CSV table of N, CA and C and ligand atoms in Angstrom, one decimal:
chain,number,residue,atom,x,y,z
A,1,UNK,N,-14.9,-9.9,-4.8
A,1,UNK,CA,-14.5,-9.3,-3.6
A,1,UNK,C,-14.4,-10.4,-2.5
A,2,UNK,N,-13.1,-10.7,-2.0
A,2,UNK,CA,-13.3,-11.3,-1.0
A,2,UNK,C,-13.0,-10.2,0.8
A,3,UNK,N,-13.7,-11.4,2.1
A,3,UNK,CA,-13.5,-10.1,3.4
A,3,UNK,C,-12.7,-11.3,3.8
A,4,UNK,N,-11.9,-10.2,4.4
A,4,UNK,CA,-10.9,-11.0,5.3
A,4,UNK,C,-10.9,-10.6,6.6
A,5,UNK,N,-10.4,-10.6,7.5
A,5,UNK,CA,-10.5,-10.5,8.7
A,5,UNK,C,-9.4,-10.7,9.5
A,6,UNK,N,-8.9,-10.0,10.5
A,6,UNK,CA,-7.5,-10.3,11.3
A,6,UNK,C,-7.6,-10.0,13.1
A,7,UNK,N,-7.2,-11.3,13.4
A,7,UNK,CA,-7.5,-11.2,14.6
A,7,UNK,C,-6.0,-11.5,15.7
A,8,UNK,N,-6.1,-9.9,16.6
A,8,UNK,CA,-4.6,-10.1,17.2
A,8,UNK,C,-4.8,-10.3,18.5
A,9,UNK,N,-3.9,-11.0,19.0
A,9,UNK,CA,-3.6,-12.1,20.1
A,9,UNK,C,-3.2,-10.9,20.9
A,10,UNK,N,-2.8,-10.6,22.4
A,10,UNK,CA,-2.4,-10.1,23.5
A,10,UNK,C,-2.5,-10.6,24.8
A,11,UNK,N,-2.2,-10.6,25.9
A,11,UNK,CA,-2.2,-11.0,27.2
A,11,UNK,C,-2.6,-9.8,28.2
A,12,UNK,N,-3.3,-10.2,29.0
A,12,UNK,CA,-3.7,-8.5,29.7
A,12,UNK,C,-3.4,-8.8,31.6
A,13,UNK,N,-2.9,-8.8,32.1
A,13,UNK,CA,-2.4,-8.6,33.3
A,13,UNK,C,-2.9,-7.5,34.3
A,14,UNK,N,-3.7,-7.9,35.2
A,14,UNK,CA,-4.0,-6.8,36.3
A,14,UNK,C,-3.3,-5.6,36.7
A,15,UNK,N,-1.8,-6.1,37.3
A,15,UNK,CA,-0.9,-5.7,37.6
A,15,UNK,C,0.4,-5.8,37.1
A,16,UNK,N,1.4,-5.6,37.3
A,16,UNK,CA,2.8,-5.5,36.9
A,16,UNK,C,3.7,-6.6,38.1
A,17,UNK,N,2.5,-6.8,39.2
A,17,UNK,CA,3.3,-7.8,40.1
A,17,UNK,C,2.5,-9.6,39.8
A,18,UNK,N,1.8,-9.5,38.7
A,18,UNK,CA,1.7,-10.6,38.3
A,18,UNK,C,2.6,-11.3,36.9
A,19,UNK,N,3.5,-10.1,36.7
A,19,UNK,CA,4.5,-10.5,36.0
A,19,UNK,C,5.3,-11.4,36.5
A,20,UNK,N,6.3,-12.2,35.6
A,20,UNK,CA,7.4,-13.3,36.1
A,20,UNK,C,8.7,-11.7,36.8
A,21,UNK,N,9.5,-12.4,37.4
A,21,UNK,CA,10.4,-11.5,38.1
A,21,UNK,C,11.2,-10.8,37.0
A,22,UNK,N,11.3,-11.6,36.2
A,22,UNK,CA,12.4,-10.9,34.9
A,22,UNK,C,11.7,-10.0,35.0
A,23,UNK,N,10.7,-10.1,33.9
A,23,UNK,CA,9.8,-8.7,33.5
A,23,UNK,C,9.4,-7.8,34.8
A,24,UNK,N,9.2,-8.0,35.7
A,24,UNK,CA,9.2,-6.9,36.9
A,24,UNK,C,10.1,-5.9,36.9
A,25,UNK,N,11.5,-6.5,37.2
A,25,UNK,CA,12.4,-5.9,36.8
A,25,UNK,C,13.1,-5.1,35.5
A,26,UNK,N,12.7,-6.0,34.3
A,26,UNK,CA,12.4,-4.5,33.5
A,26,UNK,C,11.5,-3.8,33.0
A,27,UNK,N,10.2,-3.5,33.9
A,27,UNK,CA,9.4,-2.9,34.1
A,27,UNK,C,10.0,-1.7,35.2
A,28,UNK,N,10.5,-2.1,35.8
A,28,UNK,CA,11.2,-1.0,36.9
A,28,UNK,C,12.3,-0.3,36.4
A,29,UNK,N,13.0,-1.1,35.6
A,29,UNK,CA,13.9,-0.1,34.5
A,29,UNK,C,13.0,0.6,34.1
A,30,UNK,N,12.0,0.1,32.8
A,30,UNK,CA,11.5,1.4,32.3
A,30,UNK,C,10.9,2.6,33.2
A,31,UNK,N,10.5,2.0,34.4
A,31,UNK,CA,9.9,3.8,35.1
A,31,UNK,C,11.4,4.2,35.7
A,32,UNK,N,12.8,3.9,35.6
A,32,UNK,CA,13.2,5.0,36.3
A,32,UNK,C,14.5,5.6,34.7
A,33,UNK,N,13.9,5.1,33.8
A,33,UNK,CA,14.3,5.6,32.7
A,33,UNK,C,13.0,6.6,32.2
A,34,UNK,N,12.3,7.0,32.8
A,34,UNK,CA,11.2,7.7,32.4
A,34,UNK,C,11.5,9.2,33.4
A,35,UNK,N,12.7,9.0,34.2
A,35,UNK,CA,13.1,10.1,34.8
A,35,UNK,C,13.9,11.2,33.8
A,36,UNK,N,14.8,10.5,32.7
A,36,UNK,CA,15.5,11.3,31.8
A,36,UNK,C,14.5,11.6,30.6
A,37,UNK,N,13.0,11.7,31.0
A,37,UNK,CA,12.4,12.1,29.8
A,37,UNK,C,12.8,13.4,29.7
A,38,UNK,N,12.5,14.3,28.4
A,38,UNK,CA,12.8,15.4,28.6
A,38,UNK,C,11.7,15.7,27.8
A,39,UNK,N,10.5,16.5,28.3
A,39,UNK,CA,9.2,16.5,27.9
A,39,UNK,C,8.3,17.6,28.1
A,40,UNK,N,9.3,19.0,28.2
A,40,UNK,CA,8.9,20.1,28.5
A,40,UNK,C,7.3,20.3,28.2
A,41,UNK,N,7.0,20.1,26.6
A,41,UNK,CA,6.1,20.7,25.6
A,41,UNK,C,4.7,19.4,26.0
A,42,UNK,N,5.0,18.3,26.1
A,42,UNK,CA,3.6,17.2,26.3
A,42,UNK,C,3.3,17.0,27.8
A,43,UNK,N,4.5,17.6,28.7
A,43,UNK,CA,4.3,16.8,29.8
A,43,UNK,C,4.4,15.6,29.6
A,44,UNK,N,4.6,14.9,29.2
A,44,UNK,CA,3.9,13.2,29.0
A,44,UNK,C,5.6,12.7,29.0
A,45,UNK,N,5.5,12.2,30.0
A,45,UNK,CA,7.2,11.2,30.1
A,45,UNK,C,6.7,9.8,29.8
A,46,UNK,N,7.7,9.3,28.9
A,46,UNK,CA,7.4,8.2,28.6
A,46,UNK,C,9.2,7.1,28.8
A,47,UNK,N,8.9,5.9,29.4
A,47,UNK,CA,9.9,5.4,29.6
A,47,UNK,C,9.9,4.1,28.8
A,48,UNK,N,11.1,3.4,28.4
A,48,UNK,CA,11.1,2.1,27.3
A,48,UNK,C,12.5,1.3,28.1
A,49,UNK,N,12.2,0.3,28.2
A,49,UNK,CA,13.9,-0.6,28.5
A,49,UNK,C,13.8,-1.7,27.9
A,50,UNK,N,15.2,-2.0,27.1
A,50,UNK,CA,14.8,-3.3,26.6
A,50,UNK,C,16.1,-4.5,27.1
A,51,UNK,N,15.5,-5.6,26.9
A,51,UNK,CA,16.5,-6.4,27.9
A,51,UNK,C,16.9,-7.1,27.1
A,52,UNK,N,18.2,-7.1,27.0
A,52,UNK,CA,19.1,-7.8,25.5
A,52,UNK,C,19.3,-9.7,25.9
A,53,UNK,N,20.1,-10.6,24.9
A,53,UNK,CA,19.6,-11.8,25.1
A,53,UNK,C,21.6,-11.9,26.5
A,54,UNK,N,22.5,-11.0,26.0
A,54,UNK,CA,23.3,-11.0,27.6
A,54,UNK,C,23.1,-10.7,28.6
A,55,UNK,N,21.5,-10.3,28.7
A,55,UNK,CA,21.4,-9.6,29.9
A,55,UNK,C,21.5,-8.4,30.1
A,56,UNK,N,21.9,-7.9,29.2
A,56,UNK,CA,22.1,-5.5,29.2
A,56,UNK,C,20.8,-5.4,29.2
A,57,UNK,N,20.5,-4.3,29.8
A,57,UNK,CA,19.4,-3.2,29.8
A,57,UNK,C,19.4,-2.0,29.1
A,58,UNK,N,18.9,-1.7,28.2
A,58,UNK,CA,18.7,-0.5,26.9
A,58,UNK,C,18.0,0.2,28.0
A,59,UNK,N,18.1,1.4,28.5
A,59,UNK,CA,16.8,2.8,28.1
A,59,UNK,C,16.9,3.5,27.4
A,60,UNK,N,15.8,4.1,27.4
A,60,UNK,CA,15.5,5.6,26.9
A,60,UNK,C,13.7,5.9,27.5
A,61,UNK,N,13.9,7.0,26.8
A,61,UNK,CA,12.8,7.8,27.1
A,61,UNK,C,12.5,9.0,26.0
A,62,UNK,N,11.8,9.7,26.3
A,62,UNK,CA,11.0,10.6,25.3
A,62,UNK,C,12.0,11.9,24.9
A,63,UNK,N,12.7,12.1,24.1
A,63,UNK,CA,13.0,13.4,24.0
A,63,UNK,C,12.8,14.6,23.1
A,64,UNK,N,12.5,15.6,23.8
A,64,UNK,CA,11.3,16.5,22.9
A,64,UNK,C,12.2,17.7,22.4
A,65,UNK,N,11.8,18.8,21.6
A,65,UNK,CA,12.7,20.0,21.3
A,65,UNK,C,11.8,20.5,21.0
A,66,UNK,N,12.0,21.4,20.8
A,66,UNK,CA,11.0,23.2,21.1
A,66,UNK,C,10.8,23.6,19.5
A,67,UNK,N,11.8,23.0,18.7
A,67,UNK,CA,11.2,22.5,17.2
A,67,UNK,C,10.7,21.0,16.9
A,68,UNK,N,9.5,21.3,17.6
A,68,UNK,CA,8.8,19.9,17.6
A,68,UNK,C,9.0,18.5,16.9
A,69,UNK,N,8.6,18.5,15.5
A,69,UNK,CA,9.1,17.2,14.9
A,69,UNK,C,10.3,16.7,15.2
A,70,UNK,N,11.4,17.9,16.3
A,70,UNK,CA,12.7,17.1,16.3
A,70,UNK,C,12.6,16.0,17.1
A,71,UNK,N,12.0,16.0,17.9
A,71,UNK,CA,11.8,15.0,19.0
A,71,UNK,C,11.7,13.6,18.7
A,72,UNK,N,12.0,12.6,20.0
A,72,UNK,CA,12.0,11.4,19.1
A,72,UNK,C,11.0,10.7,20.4
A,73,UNK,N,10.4,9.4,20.0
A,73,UNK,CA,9.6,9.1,21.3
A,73,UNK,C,10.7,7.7,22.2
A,74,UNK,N,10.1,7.5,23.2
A,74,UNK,CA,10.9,6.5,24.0
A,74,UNK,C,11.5,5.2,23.5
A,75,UNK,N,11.2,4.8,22.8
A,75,UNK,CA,10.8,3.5,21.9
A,75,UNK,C,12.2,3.3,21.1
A,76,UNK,N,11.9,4.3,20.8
A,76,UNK,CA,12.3,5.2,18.9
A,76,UNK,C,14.2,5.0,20.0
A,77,UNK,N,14.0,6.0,20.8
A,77,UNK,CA,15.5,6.2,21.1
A,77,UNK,C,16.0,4.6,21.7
A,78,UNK,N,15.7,3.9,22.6
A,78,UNK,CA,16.4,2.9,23.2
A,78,UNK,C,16.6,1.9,21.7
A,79,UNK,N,15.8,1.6,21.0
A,79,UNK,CA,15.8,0.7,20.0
A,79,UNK,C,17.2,1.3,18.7
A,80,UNK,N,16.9,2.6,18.5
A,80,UNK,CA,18.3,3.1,18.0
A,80,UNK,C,19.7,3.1,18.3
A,81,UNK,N,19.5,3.3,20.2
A,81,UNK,CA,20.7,2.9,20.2
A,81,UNK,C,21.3,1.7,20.6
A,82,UNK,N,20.4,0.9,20.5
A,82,UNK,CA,20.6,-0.6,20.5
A,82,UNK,C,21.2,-0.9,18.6
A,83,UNK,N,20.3,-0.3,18.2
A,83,UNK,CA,20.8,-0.9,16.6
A,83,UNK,C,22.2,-0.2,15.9
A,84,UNK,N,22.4,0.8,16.7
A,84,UNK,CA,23.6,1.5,16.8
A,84,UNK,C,25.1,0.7,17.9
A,85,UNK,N,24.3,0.2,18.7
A,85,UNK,CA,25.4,-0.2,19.8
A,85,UNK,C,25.8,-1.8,20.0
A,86,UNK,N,24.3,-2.2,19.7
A,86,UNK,CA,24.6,-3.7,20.2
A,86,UNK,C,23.7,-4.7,19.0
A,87,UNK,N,23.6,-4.3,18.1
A,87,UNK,CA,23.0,-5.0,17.0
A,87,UNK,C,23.1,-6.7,17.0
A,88,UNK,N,24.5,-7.0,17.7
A,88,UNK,CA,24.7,-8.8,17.7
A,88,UNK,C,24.1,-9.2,19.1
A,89,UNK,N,23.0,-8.6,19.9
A,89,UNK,CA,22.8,-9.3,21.0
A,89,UNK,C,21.0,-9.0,21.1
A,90,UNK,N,20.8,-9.8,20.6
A,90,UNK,CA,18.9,-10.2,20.1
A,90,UNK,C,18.2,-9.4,21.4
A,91,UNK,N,17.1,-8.8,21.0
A,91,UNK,CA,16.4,-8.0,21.9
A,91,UNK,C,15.6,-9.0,22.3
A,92,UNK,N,15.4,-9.3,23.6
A,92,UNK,CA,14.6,-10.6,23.9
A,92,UNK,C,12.9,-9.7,24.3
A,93,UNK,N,13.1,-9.0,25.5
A,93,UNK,CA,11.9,-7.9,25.6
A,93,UNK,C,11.8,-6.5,25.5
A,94,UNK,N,10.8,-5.5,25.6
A,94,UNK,CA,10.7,-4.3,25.7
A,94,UNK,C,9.8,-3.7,26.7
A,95,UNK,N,9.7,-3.4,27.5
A,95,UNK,CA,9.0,-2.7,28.8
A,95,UNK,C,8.8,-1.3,28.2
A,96,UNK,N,7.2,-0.7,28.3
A,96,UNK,CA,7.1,0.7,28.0
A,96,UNK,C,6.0,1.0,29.0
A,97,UNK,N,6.8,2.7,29.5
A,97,UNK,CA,5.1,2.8,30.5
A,97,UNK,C,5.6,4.2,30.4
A,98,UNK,N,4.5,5.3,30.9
A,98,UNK,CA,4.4,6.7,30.8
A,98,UNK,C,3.4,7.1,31.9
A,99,UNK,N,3.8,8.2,31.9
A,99,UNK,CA,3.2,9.2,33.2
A,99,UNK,C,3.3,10.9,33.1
A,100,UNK,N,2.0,10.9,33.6
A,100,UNK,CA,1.8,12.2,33.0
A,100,UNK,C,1.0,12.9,34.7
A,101,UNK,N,1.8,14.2,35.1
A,101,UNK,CA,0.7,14.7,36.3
A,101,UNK,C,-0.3,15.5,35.6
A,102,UNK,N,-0.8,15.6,34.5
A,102,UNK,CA,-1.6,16.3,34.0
A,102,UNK,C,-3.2,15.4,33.8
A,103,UNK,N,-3.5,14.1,33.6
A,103,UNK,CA,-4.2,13.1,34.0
A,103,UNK,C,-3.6,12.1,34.4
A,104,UNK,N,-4.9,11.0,34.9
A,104,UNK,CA,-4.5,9.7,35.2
A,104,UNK,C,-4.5,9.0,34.0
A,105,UNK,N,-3.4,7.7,34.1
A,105,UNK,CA,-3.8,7.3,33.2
A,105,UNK,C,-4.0,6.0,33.3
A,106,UNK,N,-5.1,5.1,32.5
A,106,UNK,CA,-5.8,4.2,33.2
A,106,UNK,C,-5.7,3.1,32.7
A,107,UNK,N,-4.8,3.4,31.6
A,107,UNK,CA,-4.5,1.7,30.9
A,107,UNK,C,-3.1,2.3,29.7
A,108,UNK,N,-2.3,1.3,29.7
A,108,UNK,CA,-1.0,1.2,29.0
A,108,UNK,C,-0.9,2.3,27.3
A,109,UNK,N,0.1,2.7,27.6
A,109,UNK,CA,0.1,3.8,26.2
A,109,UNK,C,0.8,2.6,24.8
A,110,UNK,N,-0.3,2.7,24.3
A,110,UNK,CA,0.7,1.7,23.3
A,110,UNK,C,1.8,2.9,21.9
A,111,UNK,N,2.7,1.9,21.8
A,111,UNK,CA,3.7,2.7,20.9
A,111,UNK,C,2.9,3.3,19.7
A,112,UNK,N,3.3,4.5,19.4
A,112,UNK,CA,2.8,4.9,17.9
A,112,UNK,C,3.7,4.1,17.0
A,113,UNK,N,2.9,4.4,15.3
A,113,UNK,CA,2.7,3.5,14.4
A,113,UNK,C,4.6,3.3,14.4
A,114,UNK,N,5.5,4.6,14.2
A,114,UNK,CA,6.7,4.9,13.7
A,114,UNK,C,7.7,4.0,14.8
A,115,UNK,N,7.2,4.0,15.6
A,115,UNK,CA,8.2,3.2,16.9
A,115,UNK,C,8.0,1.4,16.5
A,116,UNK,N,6.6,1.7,16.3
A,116,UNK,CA,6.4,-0.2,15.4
A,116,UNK,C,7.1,-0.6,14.9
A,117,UNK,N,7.2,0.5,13.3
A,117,UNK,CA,7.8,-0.1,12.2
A,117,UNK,C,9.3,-0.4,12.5
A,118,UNK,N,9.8,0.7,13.4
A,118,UNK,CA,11.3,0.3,13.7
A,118,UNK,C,11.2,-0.8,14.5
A,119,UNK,N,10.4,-1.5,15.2
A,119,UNK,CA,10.8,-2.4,16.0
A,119,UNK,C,10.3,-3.6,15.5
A,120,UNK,N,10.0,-4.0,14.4
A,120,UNK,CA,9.3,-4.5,13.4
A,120,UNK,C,10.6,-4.9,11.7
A,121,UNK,N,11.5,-4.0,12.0
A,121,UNK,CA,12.5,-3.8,10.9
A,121,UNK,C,13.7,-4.4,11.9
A,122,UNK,N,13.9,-4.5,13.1
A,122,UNK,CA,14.8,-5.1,14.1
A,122,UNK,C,14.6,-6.6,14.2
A,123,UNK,N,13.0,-6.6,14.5
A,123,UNK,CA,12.4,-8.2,14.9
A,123,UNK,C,13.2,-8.7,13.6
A,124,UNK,N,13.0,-8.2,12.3
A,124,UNK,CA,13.5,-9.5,10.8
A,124,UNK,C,15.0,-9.0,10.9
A,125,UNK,N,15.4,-8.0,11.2
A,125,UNK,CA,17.1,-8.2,11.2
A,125,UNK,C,18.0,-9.5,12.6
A,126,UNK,N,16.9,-9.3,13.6
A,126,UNK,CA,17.8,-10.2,14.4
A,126,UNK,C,16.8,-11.5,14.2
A,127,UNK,N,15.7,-12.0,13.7
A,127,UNK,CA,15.0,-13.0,13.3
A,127,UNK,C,14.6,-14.0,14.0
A,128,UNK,N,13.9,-12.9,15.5
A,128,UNK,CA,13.3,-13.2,16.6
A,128,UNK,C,12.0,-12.8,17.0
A,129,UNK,N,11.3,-13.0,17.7
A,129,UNK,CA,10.4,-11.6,18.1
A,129,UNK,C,10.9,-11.0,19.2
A,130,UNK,N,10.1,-10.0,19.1
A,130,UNK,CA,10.2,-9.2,20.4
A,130,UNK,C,9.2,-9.1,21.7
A,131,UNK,N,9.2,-9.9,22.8
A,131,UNK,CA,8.3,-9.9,23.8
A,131,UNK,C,7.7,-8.2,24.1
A,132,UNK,N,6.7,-7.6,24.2
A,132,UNK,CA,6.6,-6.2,24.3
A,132,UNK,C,5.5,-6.3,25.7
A,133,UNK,N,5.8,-5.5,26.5
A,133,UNK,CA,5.5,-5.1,28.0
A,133,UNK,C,4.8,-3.6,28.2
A,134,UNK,N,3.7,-3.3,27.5
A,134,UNK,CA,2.8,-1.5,27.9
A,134,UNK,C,2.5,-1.9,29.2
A,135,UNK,N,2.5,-0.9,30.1
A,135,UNK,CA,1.7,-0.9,31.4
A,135,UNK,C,2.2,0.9,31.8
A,136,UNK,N,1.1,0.7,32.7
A,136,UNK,CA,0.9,2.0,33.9
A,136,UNK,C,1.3,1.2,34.7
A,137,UNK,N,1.8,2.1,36.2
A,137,UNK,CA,2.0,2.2,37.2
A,137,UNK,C,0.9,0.9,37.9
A,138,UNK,N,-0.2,2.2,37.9
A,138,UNK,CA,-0.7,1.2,38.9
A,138,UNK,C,-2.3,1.1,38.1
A,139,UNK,N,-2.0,0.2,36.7
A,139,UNK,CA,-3.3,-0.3,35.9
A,139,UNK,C,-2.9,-1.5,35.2
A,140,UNK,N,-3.7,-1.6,34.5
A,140,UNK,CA,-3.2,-3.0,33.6
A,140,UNK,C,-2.2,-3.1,32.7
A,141,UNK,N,-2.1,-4.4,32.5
A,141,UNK,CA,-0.2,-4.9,31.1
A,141,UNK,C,-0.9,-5.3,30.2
A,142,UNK,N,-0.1,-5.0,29.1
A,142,UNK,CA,-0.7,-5.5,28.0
A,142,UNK,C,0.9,-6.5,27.5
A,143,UNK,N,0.9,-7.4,26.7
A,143,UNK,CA,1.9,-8.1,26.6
A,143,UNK,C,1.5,-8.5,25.6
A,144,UNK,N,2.5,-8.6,24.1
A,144,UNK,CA,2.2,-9.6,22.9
A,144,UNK,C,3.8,-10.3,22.6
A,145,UNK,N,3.7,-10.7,21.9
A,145,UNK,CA,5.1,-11.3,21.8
A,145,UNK,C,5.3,-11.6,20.1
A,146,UNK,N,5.8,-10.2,19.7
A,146,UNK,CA,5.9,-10.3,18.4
A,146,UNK,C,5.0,-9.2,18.0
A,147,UNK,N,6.1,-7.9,17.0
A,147,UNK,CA,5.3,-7.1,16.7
A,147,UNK,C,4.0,-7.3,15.9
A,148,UNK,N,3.9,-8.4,15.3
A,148,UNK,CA,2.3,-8.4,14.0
A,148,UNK,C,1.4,-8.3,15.0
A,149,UNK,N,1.2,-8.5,15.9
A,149,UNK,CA,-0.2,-8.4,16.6
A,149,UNK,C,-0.3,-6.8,16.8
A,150,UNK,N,0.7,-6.2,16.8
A,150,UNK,CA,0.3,-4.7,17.4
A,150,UNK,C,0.6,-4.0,15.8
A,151,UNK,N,0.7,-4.1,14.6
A,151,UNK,CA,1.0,-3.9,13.2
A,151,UNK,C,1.3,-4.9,12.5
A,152,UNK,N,-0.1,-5.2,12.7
A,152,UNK,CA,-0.4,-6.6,11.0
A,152,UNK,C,-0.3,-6.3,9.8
A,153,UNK,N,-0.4,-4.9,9.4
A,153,UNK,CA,0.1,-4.7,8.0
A,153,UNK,C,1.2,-3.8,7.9
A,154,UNK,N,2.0,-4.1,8.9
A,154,UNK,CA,3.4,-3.5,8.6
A,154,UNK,C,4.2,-3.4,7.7
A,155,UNK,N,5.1,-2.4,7.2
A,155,UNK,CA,5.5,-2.3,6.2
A,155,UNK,C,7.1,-3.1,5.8
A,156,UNK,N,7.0,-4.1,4.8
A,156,UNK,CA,8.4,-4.8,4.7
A,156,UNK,C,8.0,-5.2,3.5
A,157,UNK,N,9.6,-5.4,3.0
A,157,UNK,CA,9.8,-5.6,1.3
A,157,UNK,C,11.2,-5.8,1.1
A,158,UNK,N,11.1,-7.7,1.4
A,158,UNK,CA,12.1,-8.3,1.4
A,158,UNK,C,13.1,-7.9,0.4
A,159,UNK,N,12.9,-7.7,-1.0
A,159,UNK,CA,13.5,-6.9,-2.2
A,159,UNK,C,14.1,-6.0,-2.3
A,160,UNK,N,13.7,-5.2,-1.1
A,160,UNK,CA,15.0,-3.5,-0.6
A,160,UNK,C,15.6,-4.2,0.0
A,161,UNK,N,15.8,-5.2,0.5
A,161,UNK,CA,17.1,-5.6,1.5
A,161,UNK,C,18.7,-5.8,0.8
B,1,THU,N1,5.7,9.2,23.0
B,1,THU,C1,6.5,8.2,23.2
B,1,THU,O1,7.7,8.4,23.7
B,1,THU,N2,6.2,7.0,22.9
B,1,THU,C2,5.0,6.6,22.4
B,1,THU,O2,4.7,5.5,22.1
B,1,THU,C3,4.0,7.6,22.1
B,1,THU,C4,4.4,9.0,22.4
B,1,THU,C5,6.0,10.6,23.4
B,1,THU,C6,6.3,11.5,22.2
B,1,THU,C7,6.1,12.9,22.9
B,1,THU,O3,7.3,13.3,23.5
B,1,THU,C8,5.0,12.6,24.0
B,1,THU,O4,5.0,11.2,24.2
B,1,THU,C9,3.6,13.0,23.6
B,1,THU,O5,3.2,12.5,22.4
């Protein structure tokens, strides 16, 4: 038996104004892309933008349906229709933040597992990483640069390709 051990890297930021200007700005995309959440059932708006390597801005946001599983989360939608729309222009970052009037919230919502994997199956199609940006409003950033630190055992199998 051998132990192994895995240790992931991140960057943690006070604020969102100690960001470089780029990322400010698409931090500010993602909160006013958090306006088209549609979030009846969680309350929980969640906003995503991602900034391509021309310079476009991706949103989305959370969209929910009243047959629950239909829904898709913020992440999930900007990144699809990026891999639907603009596949030849490398996703350089991803800004995600959420808000909820039901609590505060006091530190950055990180993506669930399924929004990873897709963004993790993008990173090896365009064969870059992807700078990733969680924050609240007005709490701390989290920043990694490259999905393995936020899913180290992700799922990939160079052999289905
Ligand atoms: N949600 C996202 O949009 N992104 C995440 O990373 C986590 C959760 C959404 C899904 C659902 O609409 C609501 O937040 C509550 O789970």
């Amino acid at each position: 038996m051998t132990n192994h051990e895995i240790k992931i890297a991140f960057q943690e930021y006070t604020s969102v104004k100690e960001l470089d200007t780029i990322d400010q700005d698409l931090c500010a995309e993602a909160v006013k892309a958090m306006k088209n959440s549609h979030s009846p059932y969680s309350k929980f708006r969640v906003g995503a933008a991602l900034r391509l390597k021309s310079g476009k801005i991706i949103l989305g946001s959370n969209q929910e349906n009243v047959a629950y599983p239909s829904g898709l989360c913020a992440e999930r939608v900007a990144l699809f229709h990026w891999g639907a729309n603009h596949p030849d222009d490398p996703i350089i970052s991803m800004a995600v933040t959420a808000h909820t009037d039901e609590f505060v919230l006091q530190k950055p919502v990180t993506s669930c597992g399924a929004c990873l994997q897709v963004l993790a199956e993008y990173e090896k199609m365009q064969n870059q990483p992807v700078k990733v940006i969680l924050f609240v409003t007005e709490g701390p950033v989290w920043v990694t640069n490259g999905i393995e630190s936020f899913l180290p055992f992700l799922f990939f199998e160079d052999r289905l390709s």
